[in-house]
Amino acid sequence: MKDIRIVVVGSTNMDMVVHAHRLPLPGETVLGGDLIMAAGGKGANQAVAAARLGARVTFIARIGRDMFGKQALENFRREGLDPRYIIEDPDAPSGVALITVGPAGQNIITVAPGANNRLLPEDITRAAEVFAPARVVILQLETPIETVLQAARQAKATGAFVILNPAPAPTIPLPAELYQLIDLITPNETEAHILTGESSPESAARVLLDRKVASVIITLGKDGALLANGSQPLERIPGFSVKAVDTVAAGDCFNGALACALAEGQSLPQAIRFSHAAAAVSVTKPGAQPSLPTRNEVEAFLAEQNR
Ligand code: RIB
């Protein structure tokens, strides 16, 4: 394995997934298939995605001292993540996500954060040693914002490239300091709209650049992604068309792949194409972490597209 080091700070959940013939409306019950339990959580998904693609990943997170926490830790060890800063919290349950998947692979998700909400800035300070050798640090918003901010400060101080995937979309404005600390922000279209109030991805990207983020990637589902990189012209980078069975963690797969590719030194457009390929493979399989592809799978997919 090449020495491409990444730090992921974020959430880990047990996903409880039911596939249904359609998503329920408010107040409605629909009957679905059998319950599937699979490892999830935006932080953990991104960490596992980057590790399967070849990065050396330290994951900083909190789990409960319960069955799900134990399973998560075993899973992280199996995936080869550095588990030294996964903290077992005796006073909170592990995070759980309730997920319904519809017929076109679309989903609705409600998260019970549990121990994820107790990942503190001190937990990040204690893990200072892993920030120094990291080329990329990636953050999301399923843990407290003070913790995200502390991680961004620490990452910036050691010269790492800092990615913020602002998911789930915040309910209050993000601190101005956070925008200034991050090198790249990667909202999807809905998150970009919530962050900026703008309806078009192009206008949202410009607002985010004005907030002093160096680069912006707005993911657009089947329409690919919009890249706004400093003063360069905005660029649309198309994705790949595949038959989706389950889009849970497609965004996490994209972000984990992006962290890996950028840490390897790929340019932003190259890294986006690589991440589109990883996400395309992931949506053809069910589950969050079970769907995340290996390096060989992504390279085979790209080779197939180039034929
Ligand atoms: O992004 C998908 C993830 O969101 C799921 O794995 C679920 O746990 C929630 O965090």
PDB file of C-alpha atoms and ligand atoms in Angstrom:
ATOM      1  CA  MET A   1       0.000   0.000   0.000  1.00  0.00           C
ATOM      2  CA  LYS A   2       1.307   3.490  -0.920  1.00  0.00           C
ATOM      3  CA  ASP A   3       1.759   5.874   1.982  1.00  0.00           C
ATOM      4  CA  ILE A   4      -1.221   8.102   1.172  1.00  0.00           C
ATOM      5  CA  ARG A   5      -2.468   9.249   4.567  1.00  0.00           C
ATOM      6  CA  ILE A   6      -5.910  10.641   5.182  1.00  0.00           C
ATOM      7  CA  VAL A   7      -7.736  11.588   8.372  1.00  0.00           C
ATOM      8  CA  VAL A   8     -11.522  11.288   8.453  1.00  0.00           C
ATOM      9  CA  VAL A   9     -13.399  12.889  11.346  1.00  0.00           C
ATOM     10  CA  GLY A  10     -17.055  11.953  11.541  1.00  0.00           C
ATOM     11  CA  SER A  11     -19.973   9.739  12.302  1.00  0.00           C
ATOM     12  CA  THR A  12     -20.496   6.004  12.348  1.00  0.00           C
ATOM     13  CA  ASN A  13     -23.958   4.436  12.336  1.00  0.00           C
ATOM     14  CA  MET A  14     -25.648   1.097  12.081  1.00  0.00           C
ATOM     15  CA  ASP A  15     -28.003   1.433   9.096  1.00  0.00           C
ATOM     16  CA  MET A  16     -31.418  -0.263   9.342  1.00  0.00           C
ATOM     17  CA  VAL A  17     -32.556  -0.450   5.743  1.00  0.00           C
ATOM     18  CA  VAL A  18     -35.874  -1.453   4.172  1.00  0.00           C
ATOM     19  CA  HIS A  19     -36.467  -1.491   0.403  1.00  0.00           C
ATOM     20  CA  ALA A  20     -40.033  -0.518  -0.566  1.00  0.00           C
ATOM     21  CA  HIS A  21     -41.997  -0.270  -3.824  1.00  0.00           C
ATOM     22  CA  ARG A  22     -42.207   3.460  -3.123  1.00  0.00           C
ATOM     23  CA  LEU A  23     -41.216   5.921  -0.386  1.00  0.00           C
ATOM     24  CA  PRO A  24     -44.011   6.611   2.143  1.00  0.00           C
ATOM     25  CA  LEU A  25     -45.765   9.990   2.236  1.00  0.00           C
ATOM     26  CA  PRO A  26     -46.055  11.750   5.618  1.00  0.00           C
ATOM     27  CA  GLY A  27     -48.572   9.826   7.745  1.00  0.00           C
ATOM     28  CA  GLU A  28     -48.517   6.801   5.455  1.00  0.00           C
ATOM     29  CA  THR A  29     -47.345   3.231   6.078  1.00  0.00           C
ATOM     30  CA  VAL A  30     -45.919   1.181   3.233  1.00  0.00           C
ATOM     31  CA  LEU A  31     -44.921  -2.463   3.407  1.00  0.00           C
ATOM     32  CA  GLY A  32     -41.337  -3.177   2.373  1.00  0.00           C
ATOM     33  CA  GLY A  33     -38.878  -6.064   2.129  1.00  0.00           C
ATOM     34  CA  ASP A  34     -36.898  -7.691   4.934  1.00  0.00           C
ATOM     35  CA  LEU A  35     -34.804  -5.545   7.267  1.00  0.00           C
ATOM     36  CA  ILE A  36     -31.162  -5.251   6.193  1.00  0.00           C
ATOM     37  CA  MET A  37     -28.603  -4.082   8.754  1.00  0.00           C
ATOM     38  CA  ALA A  38     -25.373  -2.676   7.332  1.00  0.00           C
ATOM     39  CA  ALA A  39     -22.487  -0.496   8.487  1.00  0.00           C
ATOM     40  CA  GLY A  40     -23.033   3.176   7.657  1.00  0.00           C
ATOM     41  CA  GLY A  41     -22.565   6.755   8.867  1.00  0.00           C
ATOM     42  CA  LYS A  42     -21.214   9.474   6.602  1.00  0.00           C
ATOM     43  CA  GLY A  43     -17.798   9.623   8.262  1.00  0.00           C
ATOM     44  CA  ALA A  44     -17.337   5.849   8.395  1.00  0.00           C
ATOM     45  CA  ASN A  45     -18.527   5.431   4.803  1.00  0.00           C
ATOM     46  CA  GLN A  46     -16.017   8.003   3.567  1.00  0.00           C
ATOM     47  CA  ALA A  47     -13.233   6.436   5.631  1.00  0.00           C
ATOM     48  CA  VAL A  48     -13.949   2.934   4.310  1.00  0.00           C
ATOM     49  CA  ALA A  49     -14.328   4.225   0.732  1.00  0.00           C
ATOM     50  CA  ALA A  50     -10.886   5.873   0.845  1.00  0.00           C
ATOM     51  CA  ALA A  51      -9.298   2.800   2.477  1.00  0.00           C
ATOM     52  CA  ARG A  52     -10.723   0.384  -0.125  1.00  0.00           C
ATOM     53  CA  LEU A  53      -9.272   2.618  -2.829  1.00  0.00           C
ATOM     54  CA  GLY A  54      -5.794   2.419  -1.314  1.00  0.00           C
ATOM     55  CA  ALA A  55      -5.390   5.235   1.241  1.00  0.00           C
ATOM     56  CA  ARG A  56      -4.098   4.787   4.793  1.00  0.00           C
ATOM     57  CA  VAL A  57      -6.953   6.151   6.829  1.00  0.00           C
ATOM     58  CA  THR A  58      -7.191   7.215  10.455  1.00  0.00           C
ATOM     59  CA  PHE A  59     -10.830   7.520  11.471  1.00  0.00           C
ATOM     60  CA  ILE A  60     -11.712   9.693  14.479  1.00  0.00           C
ATOM     61  CA  ALA A  61     -15.174   8.894  15.844  1.00  0.00           C
ATOM     62  CA  ARG A  62     -17.252   7.881  18.865  1.00  0.00           C
ATOM     63  CA  ILE A  63     -19.149   4.628  19.247  1.00  0.00           C
ATOM     64  CA  GLY A  64     -21.367   3.429  22.082  1.00  0.00           C
ATOM     65  CA  ARG A  65     -20.311   0.633  24.439  1.00  0.00           C
ATOM     66  CA  ASP A  66     -22.894  -1.650  22.897  1.00  0.00           C
ATOM     67  CA  MET A  67     -23.358  -4.364  20.282  1.00  0.00           C
ATOM     68  CA  PHE A  68     -23.369  -1.932  17.341  1.00  0.00           C
ATOM     69  CA  GLY A  69     -20.236  -0.193  18.621  1.00  0.00           C
ATOM     70  CA  LYS A  70     -18.442  -3.530  18.940  1.00  0.00           C
ATOM     71  CA  GLN A  71     -19.467  -4.550  15.426  1.00  0.00           C
ATOM     72  CA  ALA A  72     -18.364  -1.175  14.034  1.00  0.00           C
ATOM     73  CA  LEU A  73     -14.928  -1.487  15.623  1.00  0.00           C
ATOM     74  CA  GLU A  74     -14.454  -5.024  14.294  1.00  0.00           C
ATOM     75  CA  ASN A  75     -15.512  -3.789  10.869  1.00  0.00           C
ATOM     76  CA  PHE A  76     -13.029  -0.869  10.921  1.00  0.00           C
ATOM     77  CA  ARG A  77     -10.200  -3.254  11.856  1.00  0.00           C
ATOM     78  CA  ARG A  78     -11.183  -5.597   9.016  1.00  0.00           C
ATOM     79  CA  GLU A  79     -11.157  -2.653   6.597  1.00  0.00           C
ATOM     80  CA  GLY A  80      -7.647  -1.713   7.712  1.00  0.00           C
ATOM     81  CA  LEU A  81      -8.569   1.673   9.248  1.00  0.00           C
ATOM     82  CA  ASP A  82      -6.332   3.007  12.017  1.00  0.00           C
ATOM     83  CA  PRO A  83      -8.709   2.615  15.001  1.00  0.00           C
ATOM     84  CA  ARG A  84      -6.610   4.344  17.711  1.00  0.00           C
ATOM     85  CA  TYR A  85      -8.918   7.341  17.941  1.00  0.00           C
ATOM     86  CA  ILE A  86     -12.237   5.588  17.810  1.00  0.00           C
ATOM     87  CA  ILE A  87     -13.520   6.300  21.283  1.00  0.00           C
ATOM     88  CA  GLU A  88     -15.898   3.991  23.122  1.00  0.00           C
ATOM     89  CA  ASP A  89     -18.426   6.151  24.973  1.00  0.00           C
ATOM     90  CA  PRO A  90     -19.887   4.474  28.077  1.00  0.00           C
ATOM     91  CA  ASP A  91     -22.792   6.929  28.322  1.00  0.00           C
ATOM     92  CA  ALA A  92     -24.361   7.005  24.841  1.00  0.00           C
ATOM     93  CA  PRO A  93     -25.663   4.444  22.372  1.00  0.00           C
ATOM     94  CA  SER A  94     -24.027   3.988  18.980  1.00  0.00           C
ATOM     95  CA  GLY A  95     -25.513   5.989  16.109  1.00  0.00           C
ATOM     96  CA  VAL A  96     -28.320   4.381  14.141  1.00  0.00           C
ATOM     97  CA  ALA A  97     -29.855   5.402  10.789  1.00  0.00           C
ATOM     98  CA  LEU A  98     -33.350   4.397   9.672  1.00  0.00           C
ATOM     99  CA  ILE A  99     -33.402   4.201   5.893  1.00  0.00           C
ATOM    100  CA  THR A 100     -36.121   3.483   3.342  1.00  0.00           C
ATOM    101  CA  VAL A 101     -34.986   2.842  -0.234  1.00  0.00           C
ATOM    102  CA  GLY A 102     -37.428   3.332  -3.118  1.00  0.00           C
ATOM    103  CA  PRO A 103     -37.611   1.505  -6.472  1.00  0.00           C
ATOM    104  CA  ALA A 104     -35.212   3.802  -8.343  1.00  0.00           C
ATOM    105  CA  GLY A 105     -32.628   3.536  -5.556  1.00  0.00           C
ATOM    106  CA  GLN A 106     -33.635   6.888  -4.010  1.00  0.00           C
ATOM    107  CA  ASN A 107     -33.779   7.038  -0.198  1.00  0.00           C
ATOM    108  CA  ILE A 108     -35.013   8.820   2.901  1.00  0.00           C
ATOM    109  CA  ILE A 109     -32.827   8.723   6.020  1.00  0.00           C
ATOM    110  CA  THR A 110     -33.395   9.655   9.665  1.00  0.00           C
ATOM    111  CA  VAL A 111     -30.397   9.456  11.985  1.00  0.00           C
ATOM    112  CA  ALA A 112     -30.355   8.890  15.762  1.00  0.00           C
ATOM    113  CA  PRO A 113     -26.837  10.285  16.340  1.00  0.00           C
ATOM    114  CA  GLY A 114     -26.183   8.868  19.836  1.00  0.00           C
ATOM    115  CA  ALA A 115     -22.413   8.833  20.517  1.00  0.00           C
ATOM    116  CA  ASN A 116     -21.692  10.802  17.318  1.00  0.00           C
ATOM    117  CA  ASN A 117     -23.104  13.875  19.065  1.00  0.00           C
ATOM    118  CA  ARG A 118     -20.516  13.466  21.814  1.00  0.00           C
ATOM    119  CA  LEU A 119     -17.434  13.619  19.605  1.00  0.00           C
ATOM    120  CA  LEU A 120     -15.784  16.650  21.218  1.00  0.00           C
ATOM    121  CA  PRO A 121     -13.102  19.178  20.199  1.00  0.00           C
ATOM    122  CA  GLU A 122     -10.885  17.603  22.927  1.00  0.00           C
ATOM    123  CA  ASP A 123     -11.099  14.277  21.090  1.00  0.00           C
ATOM    124  CA  ILE A 124      -9.585  16.001  18.072  1.00  0.00           C
ATOM    125  CA  THR A 125      -6.879  17.729  20.104  1.00  0.00           C
ATOM    126  CA  ARG A 126      -5.895  14.371  21.607  1.00  0.00           C
ATOM    127  CA  ALA A 127      -5.460  12.948  18.102  1.00  0.00           C
ATOM    128  CA  ALA A 128      -3.045  15.747  17.037  1.00  0.00           C
ATOM    129  CA  GLU A 129      -0.283  13.291  16.074  1.00  0.00           C
ATOM    130  CA  VAL A 130      -2.296  11.851  13.168  1.00  0.00           C
ATOM    131  CA  PHE A 131      -2.897  15.251  11.550  1.00  0.00           C
ATOM    132  CA  ALA A 132       0.776  16.027  10.913  1.00  0.00           C
ATOM    133  CA  PRO A 133       1.414  13.276   8.321  1.00  0.00           C
ATOM    134  CA  ALA A 134      -2.057  13.533   6.694  1.00  0.00           C
ATOM    135  CA  ARG A 135      -2.225  14.927   3.161  1.00  0.00           C
ATOM    136  CA  VAL A 136      -5.998  15.251   3.251  1.00  0.00           C
ATOM    137  CA  VAL A 137      -8.456  15.677   6.115  1.00  0.00           C
ATOM    138  CA  ILE A 138     -12.134  15.183   5.324  1.00  0.00           C
ATOM    139  CA  LEU A 139     -15.056  16.332   7.480  1.00  0.00           C
ATOM    140  CA  GLN A 140     -18.858  16.152   7.328  1.00  0.00           C
ATOM    141  CA  LEU A 141     -21.668  17.574   9.506  1.00  0.00           C
ATOM    142  CA  GLU A 142     -22.990  14.519  11.392  1.00  0.00           C
ATOM    143  CA  THR A 143     -20.909  15.453  14.466  1.00  0.00           C
ATOM    144  CA  PRO A 144     -20.970  18.705  16.507  1.00  0.00           C
ATOM    145  CA  ILE A 145     -19.919  21.816  14.596  1.00  0.00           C
ATOM    146  CA  GLU A 146     -17.353  22.828  17.277  1.00  0.00           C
ATOM    147  CA  THR A 147     -15.628  19.491  16.655  1.00  0.00           C
ATOM    148  CA  VAL A 148     -15.657  20.000  12.896  1.00  0.00           C
ATOM    149  CA  LEU A 149     -14.200  23.477  13.409  1.00  0.00           C
ATOM    150  CA  GLN A 150     -11.447  22.174  15.694  1.00  0.00           C
ATOM    151  CA  ALA A 151     -10.552  19.482  13.162  1.00  0.00           C
ATOM    152  CA  ALA A 152     -10.401  22.067  10.355  1.00  0.00           C
ATOM    153  CA  ARG A 153      -8.150  24.322  12.475  1.00  0.00           C
ATOM    154  CA  GLN A 154      -5.813  21.476  13.301  1.00  0.00           C
ATOM    155  CA  ALA A 155      -5.702  20.236   9.717  1.00  0.00           C
ATOM    156  CA  LYS A 156      -4.962  23.704   8.384  1.00  0.00           C
ATOM    157  CA  ALA A 157      -2.210  24.231  10.959  1.00  0.00           C
ATOM    158  CA  THR A 158      -0.400  21.097   9.751  1.00  0.00           C
ATOM    159  CA  GLY A 159      -0.792  21.967   6.063  1.00  0.00           C
ATOM    160  CA  ALA A 160      -3.285  19.249   5.123  1.00  0.00           C
ATOM    161  CA  PHE A 161      -5.775  19.778   2.299  1.00  0.00           C
ATOM    162  CA  VAL A 162      -9.134  20.175   4.050  1.00  0.00           C
ATOM    163  CA  ILE A 163     -12.379  18.920   2.482  1.00  0.00           C
ATOM    164  CA  LEU A 164     -15.776  19.685   4.001  1.00  0.00           C
ATOM    165  CA  ASN A 165     -18.689  17.595   2.774  1.00  0.00           C
ATOM    166  CA  PRO A 166     -21.554  19.687   4.263  1.00  0.00           C
ATOM    167  CA  ALA A 167     -23.902  16.753   4.789  1.00  0.00           C
ATOM    168  CA  PRO A 168     -26.440  16.621   6.230  1.00  0.00           C
ATOM    169  CA  ALA A 169     -27.217  20.230   5.326  1.00  0.00           C
ATOM    170  CA  PRO A 170     -26.815  22.457   8.392  1.00  0.00           C
ATOM    171  CA  THR A 171     -29.897  23.945  10.061  1.00  0.00           C
ATOM    172  CA  ILE A 172     -27.985  27.100  11.047  1.00  0.00           C
ATOM    173  CA  PRO A 173     -25.365  29.023   9.037  1.00  0.00           C
ATOM    174  CA  LEU A 174     -21.850  27.595   9.202  1.00  0.00           C
ATOM    175  CA  PRO A 175     -19.248  29.740  11.021  1.00  0.00           C
ATOM    176  CA  ALA A 176     -17.401  32.128   8.683  1.00  0.00           C
ATOM    177  CA  GLU A 177     -14.103  30.809  10.056  1.00  0.00           C
ATOM    178  CA  LEU A 178     -14.910  27.300   8.821  1.00  0.00           C
ATOM    179  CA  TYR A 179     -15.254  28.465   5.213  1.00  0.00           C
ATOM    180  CA  GLN A 180     -11.862  30.147   5.454  1.00  0.00           C
ATOM    181  CA  LEU A 181     -10.184  27.013   6.789  1.00  0.00           C
ATOM    182  CA  ILE A 182     -11.371  24.600   4.128  1.00  0.00           C
ATOM    183  CA  ASP A 183      -9.771  24.085   0.729  1.00  0.00           C
ATOM    184  CA  LEU A 184     -12.716  22.351  -0.894  1.00  0.00           C
ATOM    185  CA  ILE A 185     -16.435  22.145  -0.119  1.00  0.00           C
ATOM    186  CA  THR A 186     -18.544  19.380  -1.732  1.00  0.00           C
ATOM    187  CA  PRO A 187     -22.294  19.952  -1.286  1.00  0.00           C
ATOM    188  CA  ASN A 188     -24.905  18.240  -3.392  1.00  0.00           C
ATOM    189  CA  GLU A 189     -27.457  20.480  -5.115  1.00  0.00           C
ATOM    190  CA  THR A 190     -29.854  20.557  -2.148  1.00  0.00           C
ATOM    191  CA  GLU A 191     -27.102  21.289   0.359  1.00  0.00           C
ATOM    192  CA  ALA A 192     -25.692  24.028  -1.918  1.00  0.00           C
ATOM    193  CA  HIS A 193     -29.138  25.650  -2.035  1.00  0.00           C
ATOM    194  CA  ILE A 194     -29.551  25.460   1.762  1.00  0.00           C
ATOM    195  CA  LEU A 195     -26.057  26.874   2.363  1.00  0.00           C
ATOM    196  CA  THR A 196     -26.421  29.799  -0.048  1.00  0.00           C
ATOM    197  CA  GLY A 197     -30.121  30.377  -0.765  1.00  0.00           C
ATOM    198  CA  GLU A 198     -29.283  30.166  -4.495  1.00  0.00           C
ATOM    199  CA  SER A 199     -31.270  27.850  -6.768  1.00  0.00           C
ATOM    200  CA  SER A 200     -28.760  27.383  -9.560  1.00  0.00           C
ATOM    201  CA  PRO A 201     -25.580  25.440  -8.813  1.00  0.00           C
ATOM    202  CA  GLU A 202     -23.547  28.059 -10.700  1.00  0.00           C
ATOM    203  CA  SER A 203     -24.775  30.910  -8.463  1.00  0.00           C
ATOM    204  CA  ALA A 204     -24.372  28.758  -5.329  1.00  0.00           C
ATOM    205  CA  ALA A 205     -20.774  27.964  -6.299  1.00  0.00           C
ATOM    206  CA  ARG A 206     -19.995  31.674  -6.730  1.00  0.00           C
ATOM    207  CA  VAL A 207     -21.457  32.483  -3.288  1.00  0.00           C
ATOM    208  CA  LEU A 208     -19.342  29.747  -1.700  1.00  0.00           C
ATOM    209  CA  LEU A 209     -16.194  31.077  -3.414  1.00  0.00           C
ATOM    210  CA  ASP A 210     -17.041  34.533  -2.061  1.00  0.00           C
ATOM    211  CA  ARG A 211     -17.016  33.006   1.424  1.00  0.00           C
ATOM    212  CA  LYS A 212     -13.319  32.280   0.824  1.00  0.00           C
ATOM    213  CA  VAL A 213     -13.438  28.546   0.117  1.00  0.00           C
ATOM    214  CA  ALA A 214     -10.683  27.863  -2.414  1.00  0.00           C
ATOM    215  CA  SER A 215     -12.637  25.313  -4.499  1.00  0.00           C
ATOM    216  CA  VAL A 216     -16.216  24.096  -4.753  1.00  0.00           C
ATOM    217  CA  ILE A 217     -17.599  20.864  -6.190  1.00  0.00           C
ATOM    218  CA  ILE A 218     -21.395  20.664  -6.360  1.00  0.00           C
ATOM    219  CA  THR A 219     -22.483  17.104  -7.068  1.00  0.00           C
ATOM    220  CA  LEU A 220     -25.486  16.866  -9.404  1.00  0.00           C
ATOM    221  CA  GLY A 221     -26.447  13.179  -9.283  1.00  0.00           C
ATOM    222  CA  LYS A 222     -26.749  11.742 -12.790  1.00  0.00           C
ATOM    223  CA  ASP A 223     -25.718  15.122 -14.240  1.00  0.00           C
ATOM    224  CA  GLY A 224     -22.199  14.838 -12.863  1.00  0.00           C
ATOM    225  CA  ALA A 225     -20.616  17.697 -10.932  1.00  0.00           C
ATOM    226  CA  LEU A 226     -19.903  21.398 -11.185  1.00  0.00           C
ATOM    227  CA  LEU A 227     -16.339  22.458 -10.359  1.00  0.00           C
ATOM    228  CA  ALA A 228     -15.582  26.016  -9.315  1.00  0.00           C
ATOM    229  CA  ASN A 229     -11.884  26.439  -8.796  1.00  0.00           C
ATOM    230  CA  GLY A 230     -10.728  29.907  -7.735  1.00  0.00           C
ATOM    231  CA  SER A 231     -10.777  32.334 -10.635  1.00  0.00           C
ATOM    232  CA  GLN A 232     -10.976  29.644 -13.362  1.00  0.00           C
ATOM    233  CA  PRO A 233     -14.188  29.317 -15.410  1.00  0.00           C
ATOM    234  CA  LEU A 234     -16.836  27.006 -13.928  1.00  0.00           C
ATOM    235  CA  GLU A 235     -16.585  23.488 -15.364  1.00  0.00           C
ATOM    236  CA  ARG A 236     -19.235  20.741 -15.611  1.00  0.00           C
ATOM    237  CA  ILE A 237     -17.713  17.284 -15.321  1.00  0.00           C
ATOM    238  CA  PRO A 238     -20.160  14.602 -16.482  1.00  0.00           C
ATOM    239  CA  GLY A 239     -20.796  11.441 -14.497  1.00  0.00           C
ATOM    240  CA  PHE A 240     -21.447   7.888 -15.710  1.00  0.00           C
ATOM    241  CA  SER A 241     -24.824   6.428 -16.473  1.00  0.00           C
ATOM    242  CA  VAL A 242     -25.585   3.164 -14.645  1.00  0.00           C
ATOM    243  CA  LYS A 243     -28.730   1.420 -13.394  1.00  0.00           C
ATOM    244  CA  ALA A 244     -29.000   2.420  -9.713  1.00  0.00           C
ATOM    245  CA  VAL A 245     -30.408  -0.084  -7.215  1.00  0.00           C
ATOM    246  CA  ASP A 246     -29.486   1.841  -4.039  1.00  0.00           C
ATOM    247  CA  THR A 247     -27.991   5.334  -3.815  1.00  0.00           C
ATOM    248  CA  VAL A 248     -27.331   5.225  -0.034  1.00  0.00           C
ATOM    249  CA  ALA A 249     -23.724   6.384   0.508  1.00  0.00           C
ATOM    250  CA  ALA A 250     -23.161   7.322  -3.152  1.00  0.00           C
ATOM    251  CA  GLY A 251     -22.169  10.814  -1.968  1.00  0.00           C
ATOM    252  CA  ASP A 252     -19.914   9.352   0.723  1.00  0.00           C
ATOM    253  CA  CYS A 253     -18.299   7.091  -1.839  1.00  0.00           C
ATOM    254  CA  PHE A 254     -17.677  10.125  -4.069  1.00  0.00           C
ATOM    255  CA  ASN A 255     -16.131  12.067  -1.192  1.00  0.00           C
ATOM    256  CA  GLY A 256     -13.962   9.203   0.089  1.00  0.00           C
ATOM    257  CA  ALA A 257     -12.697   8.595  -3.446  1.00  0.00           C
ATOM    258  CA  LEU A 258     -12.061  12.310  -3.903  1.00  0.00           C
ATOM    259  CA  ALA A 259      -9.987  12.440  -0.706  1.00  0.00           C
ATOM    260  CA  CYS A 260      -7.976   9.445  -1.876  1.00  0.00           C
ATOM    261  CA  ALA A 261      -7.422  10.766  -5.399  1.00  0.00           C
ATOM    262  CA  LEU A 262      -6.429  14.260  -4.238  1.00  0.00           C
ATOM    263  CA  ALA A 263      -4.056  12.787  -1.656  1.00  0.00           C
ATOM    264  CA  GLU A 264      -2.451  10.832  -4.512  1.00  0.00           C
ATOM    265  CA  GLY A 265      -1.856  14.100  -6.352  1.00  0.00           C
ATOM    266  CA  GLN A 266      -4.575  13.850  -9.017  1.00  0.00           C
ATOM    267  CA  SER A 267      -5.857  17.199 -10.324  1.00  0.00           C
ATOM    268  CA  LEU A 268      -9.394  18.251  -9.336  1.00  0.00           C
ATOM    269  CA  PRO A 269     -10.941  17.290 -12.725  1.00  0.00           C
ATOM    270  CA  GLN A 270      -9.124  13.911 -12.718  1.00  0.00           C
ATOM    271  CA  ALA A 271     -10.140  13.275  -9.116  1.00  0.00           C
ATOM    272  CA  ILE A 272     -13.779  14.098  -9.915  1.00  0.00           C
ATOM    273  CA  ARG A 273     -13.837  11.605 -12.815  1.00  0.00           C
ATOM    274  CA  PHE A 274     -12.295   8.922 -10.596  1.00  0.00           C
ATOM    275  CA  SER A 275     -14.848   9.677  -7.849  1.00  0.00           C
ATOM    276  CA  HIS A 276     -17.743   9.639 -10.330  1.00  0.00           C
ATOM    277  CA  ALA A 277     -16.608   6.149 -11.343  1.00  0.00           C
ATOM    278  CA  ALA A 278     -16.411   4.966  -7.712  1.00  0.00           C
ATOM    279  CA  ALA A 279     -19.894   6.374  -6.972  1.00  0.00           C
ATOM    280  CA  ALA A 280     -21.316   4.822 -10.159  1.00  0.00           C
ATOM    281  CA  VAL A 281     -20.090   1.381  -9.104  1.00  0.00           C
ATOM    282  CA  SER A 282     -21.462   1.917  -5.577  1.00  0.00           C
ATOM    283  CA  VAL A 283     -25.049   2.632  -6.694  1.00  0.00           C
ATOM    284  CA  THR A 284     -25.246  -0.705  -8.525  1.00  0.00           C
ATOM    285  CA  LYS A 285     -25.015  -2.523  -5.155  1.00  0.00           C
ATOM    286  CA  PRO A 286     -27.195  -2.312  -2.041  1.00  0.00           C
ATOM    287  CA  GLY A 287     -26.168  -0.936   1.360  1.00  0.00           C
ATOM    288  CA  ALA A 288     -23.800   1.819   2.465  1.00  0.00           C
ATOM    289  CA  GLN A 289     -20.416   0.219   3.196  1.00  0.00           C
ATOM    290  CA  PRO A 290     -21.250  -3.085   1.460  1.00  0.00           C
ATOM    291  CA  SER A 291     -21.598  -1.086  -1.789  1.00  0.00           C
ATOM    292  CA  LEU A 292     -18.231   0.695  -1.648  1.00  0.00           C
ATOM    293  CA  PRO A 293     -15.905  -0.475  -4.434  1.00  0.00           C
ATOM    294  CA  THR A 294     -12.281  -1.598  -4.325  1.00  0.00           C
ATOM    295  CA  ARG A 295      -9.588   0.047  -6.431  1.00  0.00           C
ATOM    296  CA  ASN A 296      -9.676  -2.837  -8.891  1.00  0.00           C
ATOM    297  CA  GLU A 297     -13.420  -2.467  -9.383  1.00  0.00           C
ATOM    298  CA  VAL A 298     -13.100   1.275 -10.089  1.00  0.00           C
ATOM    299  CA  GLU A 299     -10.196   0.793 -12.471  1.00  0.00           C
ATOM    300  CA  ALA A 300     -12.047  -1.979 -14.316  1.00  0.00           C
ATOM    301  CA  PHE A 301     -15.121   0.283 -14.595  1.00  0.00           C
ATOM    302  CA  LEU A 302     -13.026   3.154 -15.995  1.00  0.00           C
ATOM    303  CA  ALA A 303     -11.266   0.827 -18.431  1.00  0.00           C
ATOM    304  CA  GLU A 304     -14.668  -0.368 -19.647  1.00  0.00           C
ATOM    305  CA  GLN A 305     -15.815   3.258 -20.206  1.00  0.00           C
ATOM    306  CA  ASN A 306     -12.680   4.020 -22.227  1.00  0.00           C
ATOM    307  CA  ARG A 307     -13.177   1.089 -24.624  1.00  0.00           C
TER     308      ARG A 307
HETATM  309  O1  RIB B   1     -24.819   9.091   3.520  1.00  0.00           O
HETATM  310  C1  RIB B   1     -25.420   7.876   3.869  1.00  0.00           C
HETATM  311  C2  RIB B   1     -25.351   7.709   5.347  1.00  0.00           C
HETATM  312  O2  RIB B   1     -26.135   8.704   5.965  1.00  0.00           O
HETATM  313  C3  RIB B   1     -25.930   6.400   5.844  1.00  0.00           C
HETATM  314  O3  RIB B   1     -24.987   5.363   5.886  1.00  0.00           O
HETATM  315  C4  RIB B   1     -26.509   6.781   7.197  1.00  0.00           C
HETATM  316  O4  RIB B   1     -25.886   6.168   8.267  1.00  0.00           O
HETATM  317  C5  RIB B   1     -26.411   8.299   7.281  1.00  0.00           C
HETATM  318  O5  RIB B   1     -25.338   8.725   8.030  1.00  0.00           O
END
